[in-house]
PDB file of C-alpha atoms in Angstrom:
ATOM      1  CA  MET A 284      -1.508 -22.530 -13.494  1.00  0.00           C
ATOM      2  CA  SER A 285      -3.122 -24.917 -11.005  1.00  0.00           C
ATOM      3  CA  SER A 286      -5.953 -26.830 -11.872  1.00  0.00           C
ATOM      4  CA  LEU A 287      -8.461 -24.895  -9.421  1.00  0.00           C
ATOM      5  CA  THR A 288      -7.162 -21.824 -11.331  1.00  0.00           C
ATOM      6  CA  GLU A 289      -7.810 -23.187 -14.400  1.00  0.00           C
ATOM      7  CA  LEU A 290     -11.332 -24.629 -13.931  1.00  0.00           C
ATOM      8  CA  LEU A 291     -12.315 -21.575 -12.896  1.00  0.00           C
ATOM      9  CA  MET A 292     -10.731 -19.515 -15.806  1.00  0.00           C
ATOM     10  CA  SER A 293     -12.556 -22.066 -18.266  1.00  0.00           C
ATOM     11  CA  ARG A 294     -15.966 -20.883 -16.303  1.00  0.00           C
ATOM     12  CA  LEU A 295     -15.385 -17.505 -17.264  1.00  0.00           C
ATOM     13  CA  SER A 296     -16.828 -17.373 -20.971  1.00  0.00           C
ATOM     14  CA  GLY A 297     -15.734 -13.904 -23.170  1.00  0.00           C
ATOM     15  CA  GLY A 298     -19.353 -12.992 -22.155  1.00  0.00           C
ATOM     16  CA  ASP A 299     -18.558 -13.256 -18.590  1.00  0.00           C
ATOM     17  CA  VAL A 300     -15.250 -10.923 -19.044  1.00  0.00           C
ATOM     18  CA  GLU A 301     -17.411  -8.329 -21.160  1.00  0.00           C
ATOM     19  CA  GLN A 302     -19.964  -8.170 -18.655  1.00  0.00           C
ATOM     20  CA  LEU A 303     -17.504  -7.684 -15.953  1.00  0.00           C
ATOM     21  CA  SER A 304     -15.306  -5.108 -17.439  1.00  0.00           C
ATOM     22  CA  ASN A 305     -18.928  -3.375 -18.208  1.00  0.00           C
ATOM     23  CA  ARG A 306     -19.566  -3.466 -14.474  1.00  0.00           C
ATOM     24  CA  ILE A 307     -16.064  -1.902 -13.516  1.00  0.00           C
ATOM     25  CA  GLY A 308     -16.289   0.364 -16.362  1.00  0.00           C
ATOM     26  CA  ALA A 309     -12.966  -1.257 -18.106  1.00  0.00           C
ATOM     27  CA  ASP A 310     -11.772  -2.010 -21.040  1.00  0.00           C
ATOM     28  CA  LYS A 311     -11.958  -6.120 -21.684  1.00  0.00           C
ATOM     29  CA  ASP A 312      -8.335  -6.859 -22.739  1.00  0.00           C
ATOM     30  CA  ALA A 313      -7.332  -5.159 -18.916  1.00  0.00           C
ATOM     31  CA  THR A 314     -10.016  -6.987 -17.255  1.00  0.00           C
ATOM     32  CA  GLY A 315      -9.004 -10.075 -18.852  1.00  0.00           C
ATOM     33  CA  LYS A 316      -5.507  -9.535 -17.910  1.00  0.00           C
ATOM     34  CA  ALA A 317      -6.365  -8.558 -13.895  1.00  0.00           C
ATOM     35  CA  LEU A 318      -8.413 -12.088 -13.697  1.00  0.00           C
ATOM     36  CA  SER A 319      -5.482 -13.754 -15.088  1.00  0.00           C
ATOM     37  CA  ALA A 320      -3.510 -12.236 -11.834  1.00  0.00           C
ATOM     38  CA  VAL A 321      -6.286 -11.698  -9.596  1.00  0.00           C
ATOM     39  CA  VAL A 322      -7.852 -15.642  -9.732  1.00  0.00           C
ATOM     40  CA  PRO A 323      -4.312 -17.384  -8.711  1.00  0.00           C
ATOM     41  CA  LEU A 324      -3.414 -14.594  -6.163  1.00  0.00           C
ATOM     42  CA  LEU A 325      -7.171 -15.300  -4.378  1.00  0.00           C
ATOM     43  CA  PHE A 326      -6.070 -19.031  -4.244  1.00  0.00           C
ATOM     44  CA  SER A 327      -2.691 -18.413  -3.176  1.00  0.00           C
ATOM     45  CA  ALA A 328      -4.254 -16.291  -0.107  1.00  0.00           C
ATOM     46  CA  MET A 329      -6.714 -18.477   0.780  1.00  0.00           C
ATOM     47  CA  ALA A 330      -4.108 -21.504   1.077  1.00  0.00           C
ATOM     48  CA  ARG A 331      -2.115 -19.168   3.238  1.00  0.00           C
ATOM     49  CA  ASN A 332      -4.881 -18.899   5.224  1.00  0.00           C
ATOM     50  CA  ALA A 333      -5.697 -22.780   5.430  1.00  0.00           C
ATOM     51  CA  GLY A 334      -1.691 -22.870   7.089  1.00  0.00           C
ATOM     52  CA  THR A 335      -3.069 -22.046  10.229  1.00  0.00           C
ATOM     53  CA  ALA A 336      -6.002 -23.751  12.561  1.00  0.00           C
ATOM     54  CA  GLU A 337      -7.698 -20.124  13.140  1.00  0.00           C
ATOM     55  CA  GLY A 338      -7.491 -19.550   8.788  1.00  0.00           C
ATOM     56  CA  ARG A 339      -8.646 -23.297   8.297  1.00  0.00           C
ATOM     57  CA  GLU A 340     -11.769 -22.763  10.856  1.00  0.00           C
ATOM     58  CA  GLY A 341     -12.524 -19.494   9.324  1.00  0.00           C
ATOM     59  CA  LEU A 342     -12.381 -20.736   5.767  1.00  0.00           C
ATOM     60  CA  ALA A 343     -14.640 -23.982   6.512  1.00  0.00           C
ATOM     61  CA  ARG A 344     -17.090 -21.839   8.687  1.00  0.00           C
ATOM     62  CA  ALA A 345     -17.328 -19.639   5.370  1.00  0.00           C
ATOM     63  CA  VAL A 346     -17.522 -22.044   2.931  1.00  0.00           C
ATOM     64  CA  ALA A 347     -20.598 -24.478   5.004  1.00  0.00           C
ATOM     65  CA  ARG A 348     -22.071 -21.178   5.591  1.00  0.00           C
ATOM     66  CA  ASP A 349     -22.637 -18.950   2.370  1.00  0.00           C
ATOM     67  CA  HIS A 350     -20.530 -20.786  -0.379  1.00  0.00           C
ATOM     68  CA  ASP A 351     -21.585 -24.412  -1.579  1.00  0.00           C
ATOM     69  CA  GLY A 352     -19.952 -23.817  -4.845  1.00  0.00           C
ATOM     70  CA  SER A 353     -23.488 -22.795  -6.745  1.00  0.00           C
ATOM     71  CA  VAL A 354     -22.488 -19.459  -7.418  1.00  0.00           C
ATOM     72  CA  LEU A 355     -20.304 -21.084 -10.383  1.00  0.00           C
ATOM     73  CA  ASP A 356     -23.429 -21.980 -12.304  1.00  0.00           C
ATOM     74  CA  GLN A 357     -24.724 -18.325 -12.032  1.00  0.00           C
ATOM     75  CA  VAL A 358     -21.379 -16.426 -12.878  1.00  0.00           C
ATOM     76  CA  SER A 359     -23.298 -14.171 -14.982  1.00  0.00           C
ATOM     77  CA  SER A 360     -25.905 -13.083 -12.804  1.00  0.00           C
ATOM     78  CA  LEU A 361     -23.222 -12.465  -9.927  1.00  0.00           C
ATOM     79  CA  PHE A 362     -21.503 -10.499 -12.273  1.00  0.00           C
ATOM     80  CA  SER A 363     -24.831  -8.387 -13.349  1.00  0.00           C
ATOM     81  CA  SER A 364     -25.582  -7.617  -9.661  1.00  0.00           C
ATOM     82  CA  GLY A 365     -22.534  -5.901  -9.735  1.00  0.00           C
ATOM     83  CA  GLY A 366     -22.298  -6.902  -5.518  1.00  0.00           C
ATOM     84  CA  THR A 367     -19.367  -6.505  -3.987  1.00  0.00           C
ATOM     85  CA  THR A 368     -20.401  -6.792   0.033  1.00  0.00           C
ATOM     86  CA  ASP A 369     -19.417 -10.523   0.332  1.00  0.00           C
ATOM     87  CA  GLY A 370     -16.141 -10.180  -2.017  1.00  0.00           C
ATOM     88  CA  SER A 371     -15.138  -7.094  -0.140  1.00  0.00           C
ATOM     89  CA  ALA A 372     -15.586  -9.298   3.259  1.00  0.00           C
ATOM     90  CA  ILE A 373     -13.525 -12.344   1.795  1.00  0.00           C
ATOM     91  CA  LEU A 374     -11.405  -9.684   0.794  1.00  0.00           C
ATOM     92  CA  GLY A 375     -10.734  -8.286   4.198  1.00  0.00           C
ATOM     93  CA  HIS A 376     -10.272 -11.962   5.661  1.00  0.00           C
ATOM     94  CA  VAL A 377      -8.026 -13.930   3.199  1.00  0.00           C
ATOM     95  CA  LEU A 378      -5.727 -10.549   2.672  1.00  0.00           C
ATOM     96  CA  GLY A 379      -5.849  -8.588   6.074  1.00  0.00           C
ATOM     97  CA  ASP A 380      -3.908  -5.340   6.201  1.00  0.00           C
ATOM     98  CA  ARG A 381      -2.267  -6.411   2.695  1.00  0.00           C
ATOM     99  CA  ARG A 382      -5.742  -5.494   0.990  1.00  0.00           C
ATOM    100  CA  ALA A 383      -4.860  -2.056  -0.215  1.00  0.00           C
ATOM    101  CA  GLN A 384      -1.273  -2.877  -1.558  1.00  0.00           C
ATOM    102  CA  VAL A 385      -2.745  -5.823  -3.568  1.00  0.00           C
ATOM    103  CA  GLU A 386      -5.530  -4.240  -5.201  1.00  0.00           C
ATOM    104  CA  GLU A 387      -2.973  -1.313  -6.037  1.00  0.00           C
ATOM    105  CA  GLY A 388      -0.855  -4.132  -7.617  1.00  0.00           C
ATOM    106  CA  VAL A 389      -3.604  -5.547  -9.556  1.00  0.00           C
ATOM    107  CA  SER A 390      -4.181  -2.017 -10.720  1.00  0.00           C
ATOM    108  CA  ARG A 391      -0.594  -1.244 -11.913  1.00  0.00           C
ATOM    109  CA  ALA A 392       0.050  -4.956 -13.430  1.00  0.00           C
ATOM    110  CA  SER A 393      -3.760  -4.773 -15.484  1.00  0.00           C
ATOM    111  CA  GLY A 394      -3.863  -1.332 -16.339  1.00  0.00           C
ATOM    112  CA  LEU A 395      -7.169  -0.868 -14.174  1.00  0.00           C
ATOM    113  CA  ALA A 396      -7.909   2.111 -12.031  1.00  0.00           C
ATOM    114  CA  SER A 397      -7.547   1.490  -8.195  1.00  0.00           C
ATOM    115  CA  ASN A 398     -11.224   1.286  -7.944  1.00  0.00           C
ATOM    116  CA  GLN A 399     -11.663  -0.847 -10.521  1.00  0.00           C
ATOM    117  CA  ALA A 400      -9.416  -3.171  -9.606  1.00  0.00           C
ATOM    118  CA  ARG A 401     -11.075  -2.980  -6.056  1.00  0.00           C
ATOM    119  CA  ASP A 402     -13.956  -4.043  -7.637  1.00  0.00           C
ATOM    120  CA  LEU A 403     -13.300  -6.614  -9.872  1.00  0.00           C
ATOM    121  CA  MET A 404     -11.358  -8.270  -6.671  1.00  0.00           C
ATOM    122  CA  ALA A 405     -14.816  -8.348  -4.792  1.00  0.00           C
ATOM    123  CA  MET A 406     -16.436  -9.623  -7.484  1.00  0.00           C
ATOM    124  CA  VAL A 407     -14.524 -12.451  -8.335  1.00  0.00           C
ATOM    125  CA  ALA A 408     -13.802 -13.351  -4.428  1.00  0.00           C
ATOM    126  CA  PRO A 409     -16.824 -15.384  -4.177  1.00  0.00           C
ATOM    127  CA  LEU A 410     -16.113 -17.346  -7.330  1.00  0.00           C
ATOM    128  CA  VAL A 411     -12.949 -18.547  -5.763  1.00  0.00           C
ATOM    129  CA  MET A 412     -14.358 -18.770  -2.398  1.00  0.00           C
TER     130      MET A 412
END
């Protein structure tokens, strides 16, 4: 596990995972399993996007505009609000036309329903960003 993945996963307490589970209507163990897959997957997708000049510029603009890292101090409030709009936009940018395929893979690997995997990924994407 990369140090960024470890850092983010260490910020997610058991209470955060339980809160996220409740928001998406899933079992806590399945949610934890999905998180273990989603966080490194999103870091990899962002790294792949940063491999092109256009991708780097897009990520830099997004970080400068909306993602100053303060969300890491408010993980519980992020999950309690259940908002997925920002996360959905992030997923659209970093996964592109592979998004549905990735969501289905997370669903199969974790035991979450497709809509639960989709919502979990959208809620976690701002943390990874």
